mmCIF file of C-alpha atoms and ligand atoms in Angstrom:
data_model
loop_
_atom_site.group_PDB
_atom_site.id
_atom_site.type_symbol
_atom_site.label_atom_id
_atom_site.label_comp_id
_atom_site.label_asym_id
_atom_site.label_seq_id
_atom_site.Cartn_x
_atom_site.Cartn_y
_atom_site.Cartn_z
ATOM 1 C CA UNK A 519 -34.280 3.146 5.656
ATOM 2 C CA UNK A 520 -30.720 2.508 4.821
ATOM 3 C CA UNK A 521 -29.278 -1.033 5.396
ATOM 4 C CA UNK A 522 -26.648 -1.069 8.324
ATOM 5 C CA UNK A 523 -24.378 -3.525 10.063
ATOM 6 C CA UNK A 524 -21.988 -2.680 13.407
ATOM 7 C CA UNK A 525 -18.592 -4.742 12.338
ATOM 8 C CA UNK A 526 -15.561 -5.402 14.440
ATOM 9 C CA UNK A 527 -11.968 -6.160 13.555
ATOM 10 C CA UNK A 528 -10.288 -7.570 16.429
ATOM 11 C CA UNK A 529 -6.971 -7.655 16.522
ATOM 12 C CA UNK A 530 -4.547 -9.968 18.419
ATOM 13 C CA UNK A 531 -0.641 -8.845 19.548
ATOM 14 C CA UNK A 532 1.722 -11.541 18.931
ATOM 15 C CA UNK A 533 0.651 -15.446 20.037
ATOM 16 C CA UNK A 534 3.894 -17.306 21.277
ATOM 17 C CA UNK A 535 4.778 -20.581 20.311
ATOM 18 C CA UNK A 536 4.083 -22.590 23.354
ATOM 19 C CA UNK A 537 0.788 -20.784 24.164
ATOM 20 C CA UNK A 538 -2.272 -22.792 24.203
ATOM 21 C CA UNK A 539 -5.159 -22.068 21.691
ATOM 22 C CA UNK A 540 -7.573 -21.984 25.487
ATOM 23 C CA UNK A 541 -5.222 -18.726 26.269
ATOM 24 C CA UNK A 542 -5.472 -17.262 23.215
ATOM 25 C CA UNK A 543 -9.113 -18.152 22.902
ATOM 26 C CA UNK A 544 -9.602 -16.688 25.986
ATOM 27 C CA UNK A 545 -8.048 -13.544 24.654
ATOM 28 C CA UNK A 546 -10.448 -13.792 21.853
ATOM 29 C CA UNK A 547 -13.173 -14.127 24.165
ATOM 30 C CA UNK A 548 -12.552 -11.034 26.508
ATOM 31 C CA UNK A 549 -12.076 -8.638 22.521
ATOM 32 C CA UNK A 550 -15.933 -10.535 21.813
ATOM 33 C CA UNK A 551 -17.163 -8.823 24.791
ATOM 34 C CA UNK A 552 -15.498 -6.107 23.810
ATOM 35 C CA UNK A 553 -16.916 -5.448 20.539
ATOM 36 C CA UNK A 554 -20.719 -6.671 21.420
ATOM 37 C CA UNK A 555 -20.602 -3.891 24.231
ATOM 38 C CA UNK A 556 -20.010 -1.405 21.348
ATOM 39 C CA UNK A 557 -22.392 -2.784 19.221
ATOM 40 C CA UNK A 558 -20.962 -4.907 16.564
ATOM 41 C CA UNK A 559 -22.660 -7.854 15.327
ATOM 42 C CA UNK A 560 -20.201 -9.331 12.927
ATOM 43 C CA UNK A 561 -16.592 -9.522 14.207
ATOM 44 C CA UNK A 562 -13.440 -10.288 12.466
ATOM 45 C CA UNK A 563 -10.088 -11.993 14.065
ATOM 46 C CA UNK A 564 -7.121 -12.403 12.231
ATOM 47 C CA UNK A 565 -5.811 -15.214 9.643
ATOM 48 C CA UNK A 566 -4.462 -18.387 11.475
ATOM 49 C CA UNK A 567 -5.470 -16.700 15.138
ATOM 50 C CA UNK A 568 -5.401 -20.006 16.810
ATOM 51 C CA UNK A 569 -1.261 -20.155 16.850
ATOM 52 C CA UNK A 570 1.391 -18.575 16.250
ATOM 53 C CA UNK A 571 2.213 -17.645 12.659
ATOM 54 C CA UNK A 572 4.285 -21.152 12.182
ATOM 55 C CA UNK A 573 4.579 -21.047 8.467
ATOM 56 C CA UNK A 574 8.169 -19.080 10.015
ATOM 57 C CA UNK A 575 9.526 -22.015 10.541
ATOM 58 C CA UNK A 576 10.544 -25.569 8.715
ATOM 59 C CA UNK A 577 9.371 -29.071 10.143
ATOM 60 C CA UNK A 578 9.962 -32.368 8.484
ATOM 61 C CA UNK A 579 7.989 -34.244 8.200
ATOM 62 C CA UNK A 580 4.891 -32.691 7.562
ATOM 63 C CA UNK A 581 2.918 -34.502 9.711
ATOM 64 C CA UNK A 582 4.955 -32.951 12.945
ATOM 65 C CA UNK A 583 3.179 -29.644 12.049
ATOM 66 C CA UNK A 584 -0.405 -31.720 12.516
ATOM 67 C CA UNK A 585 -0.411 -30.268 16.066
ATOM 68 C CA UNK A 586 -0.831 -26.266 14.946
ATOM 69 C CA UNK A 587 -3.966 -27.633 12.562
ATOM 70 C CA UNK A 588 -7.853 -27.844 12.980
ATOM 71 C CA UNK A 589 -9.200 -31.702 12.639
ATOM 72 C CA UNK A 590 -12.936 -29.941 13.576
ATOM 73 C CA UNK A 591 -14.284 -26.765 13.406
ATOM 74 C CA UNK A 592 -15.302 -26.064 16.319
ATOM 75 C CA UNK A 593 -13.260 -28.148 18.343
ATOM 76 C CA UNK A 594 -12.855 -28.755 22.053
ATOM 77 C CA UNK A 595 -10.704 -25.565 22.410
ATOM 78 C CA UNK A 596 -12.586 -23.167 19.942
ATOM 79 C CA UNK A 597 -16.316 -24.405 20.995
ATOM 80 C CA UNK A 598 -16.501 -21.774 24.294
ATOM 81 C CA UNK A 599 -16.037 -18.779 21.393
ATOM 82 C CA UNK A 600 -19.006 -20.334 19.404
ATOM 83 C CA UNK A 601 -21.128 -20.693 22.881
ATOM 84 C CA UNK A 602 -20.270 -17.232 23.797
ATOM 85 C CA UNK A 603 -20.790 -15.647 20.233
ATOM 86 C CA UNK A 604 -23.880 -17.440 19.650
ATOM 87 C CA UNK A 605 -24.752 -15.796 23.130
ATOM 88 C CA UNK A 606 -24.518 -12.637 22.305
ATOM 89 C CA UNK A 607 -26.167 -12.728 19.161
ATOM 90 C CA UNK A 608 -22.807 -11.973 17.604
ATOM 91 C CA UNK A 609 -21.495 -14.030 14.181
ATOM 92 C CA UNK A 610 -17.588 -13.544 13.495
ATOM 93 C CA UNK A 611 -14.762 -14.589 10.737
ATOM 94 C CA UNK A 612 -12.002 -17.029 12.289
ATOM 95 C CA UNK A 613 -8.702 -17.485 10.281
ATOM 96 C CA UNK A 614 -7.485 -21.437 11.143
ATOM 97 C CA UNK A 615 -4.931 -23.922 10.028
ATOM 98 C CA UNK A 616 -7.690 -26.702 8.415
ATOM 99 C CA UNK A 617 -6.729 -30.380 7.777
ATOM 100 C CA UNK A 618 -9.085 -32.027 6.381
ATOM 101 C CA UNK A 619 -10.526 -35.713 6.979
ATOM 102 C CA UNK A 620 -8.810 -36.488 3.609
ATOM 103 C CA UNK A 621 -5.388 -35.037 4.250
ATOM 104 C CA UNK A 622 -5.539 -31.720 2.559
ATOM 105 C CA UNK A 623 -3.953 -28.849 4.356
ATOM 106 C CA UNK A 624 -5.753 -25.080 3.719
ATOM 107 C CA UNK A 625 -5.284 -21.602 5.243
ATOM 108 C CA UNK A 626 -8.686 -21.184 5.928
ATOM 109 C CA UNK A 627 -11.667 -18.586 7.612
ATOM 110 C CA UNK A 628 -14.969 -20.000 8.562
ATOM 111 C CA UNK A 629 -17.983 -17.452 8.800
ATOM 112 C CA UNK A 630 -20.386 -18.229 11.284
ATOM 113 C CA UNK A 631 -23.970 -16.466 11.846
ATOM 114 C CA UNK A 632 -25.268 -14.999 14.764
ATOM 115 C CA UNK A 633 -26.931 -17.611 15.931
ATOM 116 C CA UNK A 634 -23.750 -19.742 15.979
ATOM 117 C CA UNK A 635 -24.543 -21.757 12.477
ATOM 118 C CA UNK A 636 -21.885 -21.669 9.570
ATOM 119 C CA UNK A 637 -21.762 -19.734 6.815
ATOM 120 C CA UNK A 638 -19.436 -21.027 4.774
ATOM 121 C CA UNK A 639 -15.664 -22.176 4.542
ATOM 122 C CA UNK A 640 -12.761 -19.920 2.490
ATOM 123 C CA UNK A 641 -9.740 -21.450 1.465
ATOM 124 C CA UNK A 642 -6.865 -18.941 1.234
ATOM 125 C CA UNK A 643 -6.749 -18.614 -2.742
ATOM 126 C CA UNK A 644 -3.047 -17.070 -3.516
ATOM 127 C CA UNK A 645 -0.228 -18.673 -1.290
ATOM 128 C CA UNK A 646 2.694 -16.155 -0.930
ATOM 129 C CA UNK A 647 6.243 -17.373 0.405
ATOM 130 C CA UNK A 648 8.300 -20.335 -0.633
ATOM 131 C CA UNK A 649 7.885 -24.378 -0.552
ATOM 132 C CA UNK A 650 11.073 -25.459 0.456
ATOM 133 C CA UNK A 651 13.450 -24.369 3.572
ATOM 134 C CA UNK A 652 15.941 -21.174 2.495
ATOM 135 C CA UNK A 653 18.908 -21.064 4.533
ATOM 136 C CA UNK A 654 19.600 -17.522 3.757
ATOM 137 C CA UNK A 655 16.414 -15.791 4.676
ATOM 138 C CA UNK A 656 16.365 -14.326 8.785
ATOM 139 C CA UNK A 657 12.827 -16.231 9.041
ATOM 140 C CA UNK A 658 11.096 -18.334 6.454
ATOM 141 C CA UNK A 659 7.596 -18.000 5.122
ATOM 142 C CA UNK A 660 6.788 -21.412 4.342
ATOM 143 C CA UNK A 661 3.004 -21.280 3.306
ATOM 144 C CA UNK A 662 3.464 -22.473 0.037
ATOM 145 C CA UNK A 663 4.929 -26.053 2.235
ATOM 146 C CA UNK A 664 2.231 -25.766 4.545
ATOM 147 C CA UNK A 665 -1.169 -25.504 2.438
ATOM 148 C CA UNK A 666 -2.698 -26.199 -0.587
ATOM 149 C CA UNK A 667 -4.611 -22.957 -2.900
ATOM 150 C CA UNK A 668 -8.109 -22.747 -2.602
ATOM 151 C CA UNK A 669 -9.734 -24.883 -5.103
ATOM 152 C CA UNK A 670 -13.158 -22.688 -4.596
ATOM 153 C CA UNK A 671 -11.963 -19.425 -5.588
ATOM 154 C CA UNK A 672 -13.967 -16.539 -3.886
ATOM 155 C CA UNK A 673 -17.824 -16.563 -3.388
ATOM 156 C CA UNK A 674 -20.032 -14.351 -1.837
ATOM 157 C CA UNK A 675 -23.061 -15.336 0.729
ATOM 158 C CA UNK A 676 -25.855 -13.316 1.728
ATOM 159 C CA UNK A 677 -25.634 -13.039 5.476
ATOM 160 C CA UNK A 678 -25.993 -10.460 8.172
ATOM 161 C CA UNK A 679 -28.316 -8.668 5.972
ATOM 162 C CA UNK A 680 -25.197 -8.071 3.531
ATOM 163 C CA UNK A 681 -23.697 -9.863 0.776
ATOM 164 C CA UNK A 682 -20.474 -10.941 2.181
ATOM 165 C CA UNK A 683 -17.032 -12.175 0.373
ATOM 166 C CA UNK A 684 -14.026 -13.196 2.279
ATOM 167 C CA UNK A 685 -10.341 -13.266 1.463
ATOM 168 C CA UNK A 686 -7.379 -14.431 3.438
ATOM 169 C CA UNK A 687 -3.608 -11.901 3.868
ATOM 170 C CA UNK A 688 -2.222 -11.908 0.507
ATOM 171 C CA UNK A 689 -5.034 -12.666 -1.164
ATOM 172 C CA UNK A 690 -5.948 -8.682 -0.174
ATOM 173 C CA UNK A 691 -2.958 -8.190 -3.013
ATOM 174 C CA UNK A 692 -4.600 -9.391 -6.222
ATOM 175 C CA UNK A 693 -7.090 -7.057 -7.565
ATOM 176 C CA UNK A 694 -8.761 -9.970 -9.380
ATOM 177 C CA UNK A 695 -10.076 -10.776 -5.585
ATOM 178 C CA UNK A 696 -12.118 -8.275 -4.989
ATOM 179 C CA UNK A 697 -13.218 -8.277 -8.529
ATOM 180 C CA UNK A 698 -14.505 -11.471 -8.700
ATOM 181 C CA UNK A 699 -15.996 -10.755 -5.645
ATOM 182 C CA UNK A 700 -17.369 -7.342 -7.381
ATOM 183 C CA UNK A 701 -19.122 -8.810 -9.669
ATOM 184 C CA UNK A 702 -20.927 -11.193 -7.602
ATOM 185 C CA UNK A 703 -22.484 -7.972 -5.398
ATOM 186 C CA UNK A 704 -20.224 -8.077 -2.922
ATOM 187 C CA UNK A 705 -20.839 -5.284 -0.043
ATOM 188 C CA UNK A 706 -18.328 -6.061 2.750
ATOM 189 C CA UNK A 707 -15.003 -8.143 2.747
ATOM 190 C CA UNK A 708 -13.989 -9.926 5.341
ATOM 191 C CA UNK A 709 -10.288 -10.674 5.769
ATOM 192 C CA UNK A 710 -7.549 -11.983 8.424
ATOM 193 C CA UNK A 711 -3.939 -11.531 8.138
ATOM 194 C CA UNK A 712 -0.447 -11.967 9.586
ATOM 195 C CA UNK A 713 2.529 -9.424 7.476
ATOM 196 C CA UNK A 714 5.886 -9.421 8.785
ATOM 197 C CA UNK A 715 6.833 -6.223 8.467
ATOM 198 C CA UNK A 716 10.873 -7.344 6.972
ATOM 199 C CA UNK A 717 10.213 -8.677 3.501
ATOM 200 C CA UNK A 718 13.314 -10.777 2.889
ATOM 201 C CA UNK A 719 13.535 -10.750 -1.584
ATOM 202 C CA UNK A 720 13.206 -7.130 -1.438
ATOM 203 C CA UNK A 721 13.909 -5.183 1.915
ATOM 204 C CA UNK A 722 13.476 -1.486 0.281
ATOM 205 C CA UNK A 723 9.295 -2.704 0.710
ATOM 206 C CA UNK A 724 9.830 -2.960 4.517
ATOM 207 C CA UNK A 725 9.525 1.070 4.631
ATOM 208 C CA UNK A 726 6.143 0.780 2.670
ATOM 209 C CA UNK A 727 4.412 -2.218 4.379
ATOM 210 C CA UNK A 728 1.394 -0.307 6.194
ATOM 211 C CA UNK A 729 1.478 1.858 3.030
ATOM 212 C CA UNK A 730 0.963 -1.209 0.752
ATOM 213 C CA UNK A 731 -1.869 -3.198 3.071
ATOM 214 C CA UNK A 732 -3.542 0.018 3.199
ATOM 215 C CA UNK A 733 -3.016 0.490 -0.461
ATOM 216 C CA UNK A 734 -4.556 -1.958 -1.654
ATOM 217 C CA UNK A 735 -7.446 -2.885 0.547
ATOM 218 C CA UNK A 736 -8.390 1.285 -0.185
ATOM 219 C CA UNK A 737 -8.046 0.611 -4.009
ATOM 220 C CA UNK A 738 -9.818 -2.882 -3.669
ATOM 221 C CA UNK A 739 -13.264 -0.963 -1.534
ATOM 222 C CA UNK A 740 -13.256 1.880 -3.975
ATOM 223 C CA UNK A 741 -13.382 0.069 -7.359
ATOM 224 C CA UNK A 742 -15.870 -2.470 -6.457
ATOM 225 C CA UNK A 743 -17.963 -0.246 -4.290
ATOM 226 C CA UNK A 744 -17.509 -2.742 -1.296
ATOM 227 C CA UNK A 745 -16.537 -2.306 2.355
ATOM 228 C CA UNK A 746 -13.825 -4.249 3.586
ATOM 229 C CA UNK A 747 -13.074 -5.019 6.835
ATOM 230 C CA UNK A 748 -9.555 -6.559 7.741
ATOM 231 C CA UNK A 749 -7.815 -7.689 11.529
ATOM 232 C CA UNK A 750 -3.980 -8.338 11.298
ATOM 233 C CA UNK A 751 -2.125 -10.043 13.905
ATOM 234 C CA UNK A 752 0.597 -7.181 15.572
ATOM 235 C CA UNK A 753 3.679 -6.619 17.558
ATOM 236 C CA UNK A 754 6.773 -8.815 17.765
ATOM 237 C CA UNK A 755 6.046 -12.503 17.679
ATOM 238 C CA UNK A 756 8.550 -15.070 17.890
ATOM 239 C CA UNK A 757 11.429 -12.004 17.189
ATOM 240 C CA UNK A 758 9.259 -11.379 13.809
ATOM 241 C CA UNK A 759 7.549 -7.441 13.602
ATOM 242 C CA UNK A 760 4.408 -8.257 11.866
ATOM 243 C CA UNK A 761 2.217 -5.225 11.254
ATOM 244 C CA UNK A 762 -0.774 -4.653 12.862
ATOM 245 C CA UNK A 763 -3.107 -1.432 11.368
ATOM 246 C CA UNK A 764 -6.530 -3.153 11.408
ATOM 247 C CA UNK A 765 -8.753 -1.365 9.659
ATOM 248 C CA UNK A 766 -12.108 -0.616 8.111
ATOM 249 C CA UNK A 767 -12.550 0.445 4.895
ATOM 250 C CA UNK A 768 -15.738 2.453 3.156
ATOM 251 C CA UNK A 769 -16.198 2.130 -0.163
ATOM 252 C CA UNK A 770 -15.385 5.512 -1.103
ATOM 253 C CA UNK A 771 -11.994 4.064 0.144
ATOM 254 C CA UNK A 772 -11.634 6.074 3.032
ATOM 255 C CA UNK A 773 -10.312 4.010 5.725
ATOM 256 C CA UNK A 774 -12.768 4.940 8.486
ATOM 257 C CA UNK A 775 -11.302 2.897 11.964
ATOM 258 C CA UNK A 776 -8.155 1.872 12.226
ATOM 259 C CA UNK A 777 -6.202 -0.007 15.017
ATOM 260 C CA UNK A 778 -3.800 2.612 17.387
ATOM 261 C CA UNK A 779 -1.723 -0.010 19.377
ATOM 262 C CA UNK A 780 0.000 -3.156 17.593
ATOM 263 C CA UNK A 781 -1.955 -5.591 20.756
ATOM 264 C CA UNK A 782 -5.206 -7.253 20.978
ATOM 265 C CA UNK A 783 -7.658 -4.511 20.047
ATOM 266 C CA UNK A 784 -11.014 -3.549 18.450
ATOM 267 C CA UNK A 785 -12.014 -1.253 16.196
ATOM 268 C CA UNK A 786 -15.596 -1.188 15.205
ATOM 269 C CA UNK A 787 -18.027 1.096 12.700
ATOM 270 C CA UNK A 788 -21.005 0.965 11.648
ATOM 271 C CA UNK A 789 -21.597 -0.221 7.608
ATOM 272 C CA UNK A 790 -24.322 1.296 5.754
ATOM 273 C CA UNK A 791 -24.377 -1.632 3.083
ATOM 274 C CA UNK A 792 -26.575 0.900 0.740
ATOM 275 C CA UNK A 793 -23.447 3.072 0.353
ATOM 276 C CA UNK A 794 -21.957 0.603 -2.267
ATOM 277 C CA UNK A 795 -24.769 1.453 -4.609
ATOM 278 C CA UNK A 796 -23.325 5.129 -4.693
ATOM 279 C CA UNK A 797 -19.988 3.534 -6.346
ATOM 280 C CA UNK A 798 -21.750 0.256 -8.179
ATOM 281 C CA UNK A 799 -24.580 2.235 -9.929
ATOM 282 C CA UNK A 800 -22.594 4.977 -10.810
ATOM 283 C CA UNK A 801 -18.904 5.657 -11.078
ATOM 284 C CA UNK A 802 -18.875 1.775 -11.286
ATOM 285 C CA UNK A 803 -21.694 0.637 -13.001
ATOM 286 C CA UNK A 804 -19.968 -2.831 -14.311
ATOM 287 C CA UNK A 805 -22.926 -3.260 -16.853
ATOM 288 C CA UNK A 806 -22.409 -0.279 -18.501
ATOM 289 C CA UNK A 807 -18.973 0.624 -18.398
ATOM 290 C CA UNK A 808 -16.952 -2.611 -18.074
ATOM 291 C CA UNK A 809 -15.184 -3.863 -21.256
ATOM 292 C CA UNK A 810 -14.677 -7.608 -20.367
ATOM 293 C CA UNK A 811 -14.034 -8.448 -24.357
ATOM 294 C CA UNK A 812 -10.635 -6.146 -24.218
ATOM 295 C CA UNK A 813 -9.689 -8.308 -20.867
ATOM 296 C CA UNK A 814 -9.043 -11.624 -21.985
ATOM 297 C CA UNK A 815 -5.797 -12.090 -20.855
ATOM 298 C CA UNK A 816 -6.798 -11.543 -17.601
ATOM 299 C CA UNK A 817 -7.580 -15.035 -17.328
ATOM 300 C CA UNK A 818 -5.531 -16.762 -19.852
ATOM 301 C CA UNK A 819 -3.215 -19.650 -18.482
ATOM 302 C CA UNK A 820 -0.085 -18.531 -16.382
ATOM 303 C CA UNK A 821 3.125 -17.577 -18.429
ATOM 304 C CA UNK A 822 1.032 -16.294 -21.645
ATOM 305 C CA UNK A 823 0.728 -12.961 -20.465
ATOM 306 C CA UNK A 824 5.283 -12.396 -20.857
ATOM 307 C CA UNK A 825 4.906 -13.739 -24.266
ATOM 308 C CA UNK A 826 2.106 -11.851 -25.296
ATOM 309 C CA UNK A 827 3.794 -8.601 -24.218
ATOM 310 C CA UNK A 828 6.323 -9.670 -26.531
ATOM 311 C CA UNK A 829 4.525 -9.661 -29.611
ATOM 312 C CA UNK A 830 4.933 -5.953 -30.996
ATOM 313 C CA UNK A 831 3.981 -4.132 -34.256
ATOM 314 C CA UNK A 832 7.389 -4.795 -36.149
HETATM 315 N N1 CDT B 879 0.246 -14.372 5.557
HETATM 316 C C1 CDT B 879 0.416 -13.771 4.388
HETATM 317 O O1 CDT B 879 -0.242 -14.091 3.404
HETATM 318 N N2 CDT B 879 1.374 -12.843 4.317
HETATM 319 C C2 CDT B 879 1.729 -12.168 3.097
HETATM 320 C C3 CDT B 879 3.186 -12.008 3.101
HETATM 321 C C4 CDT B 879 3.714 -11.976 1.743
HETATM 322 S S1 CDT B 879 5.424 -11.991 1.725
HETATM 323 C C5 CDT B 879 5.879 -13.592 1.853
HETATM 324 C C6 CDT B 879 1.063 -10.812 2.942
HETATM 325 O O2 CDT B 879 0.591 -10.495 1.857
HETATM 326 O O3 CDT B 879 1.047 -10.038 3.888
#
């Protein structure tokens, strides 16, 4: 009998600045219900969920942003969706804004069981945007001012009968995510995101965005042999388009549910985890076919890679 889990990706429309984490909890709540009446037993909400995507705007001093961070996970305002989770017998992924007792500041997704225990912690790995404030740009993207990179990297932990990875927006870029996740055995990978549609350094990408996220989260299933299941955060939010397109993804890379409406919504499928042994045991068989002695520079420090492109035959 084939291994199977019922995921979700729940996806939220746009979260306004001055509403409170209960409302949007609440909203959380009633897509919970929605996804345990269709079956799913593992559902994923977007990155930072809790707020509004603040890294769009600049406040000095840092500690002024305190307010749209996590001190506790749960706290007061996200303990009713652990209650009502645990409940239901359903576990979930929950993107948050962590500060930690020790004043570090991460872009993080906590993974919590069925039975309403944790998992385990990620730590958004690659930070995208810019650190400082850039008068020029129609809204900034200010994670790299808000949060710290990952110091764990990417793990994987066996839970819901699956080995599970998890990954955070841009992190969904890098291929080296999913392959470090690959070669740990990963078999579904959860992620949360929030993409304004309008990239600022390069507008001509604005036309591609859903072709990009889709891109490489397709590419990312396929070559690991991994499903991956991702919930963006849609609509207009704060006068920003951010694109919505949740969507699970087999790993034969077929996308196989995908989000109609840019508002709170669910998709959900069911995962038959022993489908990734079609891709990792044959096609992909990393054993036999990988060549990790012709890869070094893969992981040699940053900047070596220009100058070793350099270096030609004469
Ligand atoms: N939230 C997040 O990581 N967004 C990035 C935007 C990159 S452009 C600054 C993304 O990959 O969608």
């Amino acid at each position: 009998m084939s291994r199977r889990v019922t995921v979700a990706a729940a996806q939220l429309g746009p979260v306004g600045r001055t509403e409170p984490r209960r409302a949007v909890v609440d909203r959380m709540l009633a897509l919970l219900h929605d996804a345990h009446r269709r079956g799913a037993q593992l559902v994923v909400y977007p990155e930072l969920a809790l707020t509004t995507f603040f890294p769009r705007w600049w406040t000095e001093p840092l500690a002024d942003a305190d307010r749209w961070f996590e001190t506790e996970m749960p706290g007061p305002a996200t303990k009713p969706l652990f209650e009502q989770a645990a409940s239901l017998g359903v576990g979930f992924y929950l993107g948050y804004a962590e500060l930690t007792p020790d004043g570090h500041r991460y872009n993080s997704a906590v993974l919590v069981a069925r039975d309403g225990s944790k998992v385990a912690t990620f730590r958004k790995v690659h930070i995208p945007g810019h650190e400082h404030y850039e008068p020029w740009r129609p809204f900034q993207h200010l994670e790299r001012y808000y949060f710290e990179p990952g110091p764990d990297g990417f793990g994987v932990w066996e839970a819901f009968g699956a080995r599970i990875g998890m990954m955070i927006c841009y992190d969904r870029r890098w291929p080296e995510t999913y392959r470090v996740m690959g070669l740990q055995g990963v078999e579904l990978i959860l992620c949360g995101y929030n993409t304004p549609v309008h990239y600022p350094p390069d507008p001509s990408q604005d036309a591609l965005a859903s072709f990009h996220n889709h891109l490489v989260m397709q590419a990312g299933a396929y070559q690991n042999g991994t499903w991956v299941v991702a919930a963006g955060k849609g609509g207009v939010e704060e006068g920003v388009d951010a694109l919505a397109q949740s969507a699970i993804i087999a790993p034969s890379g077929q996308v196989v549910a995908q989000a109609l409406t840019t508002g709170d919504e669910v998709v959900v499928a069911e995962c038959d985890l022993d489908w990734c042994d079609r891709y990792k045991q044959t096609l992909f068989d990393f054993s036999r076919y990988r060549r990790p002695e012709v890869y070094g520079i893969i992981c040699a420090p940053r900047g070596a890679q220009a100058a070793a492109g350099q270096a030609g035959d004469g």
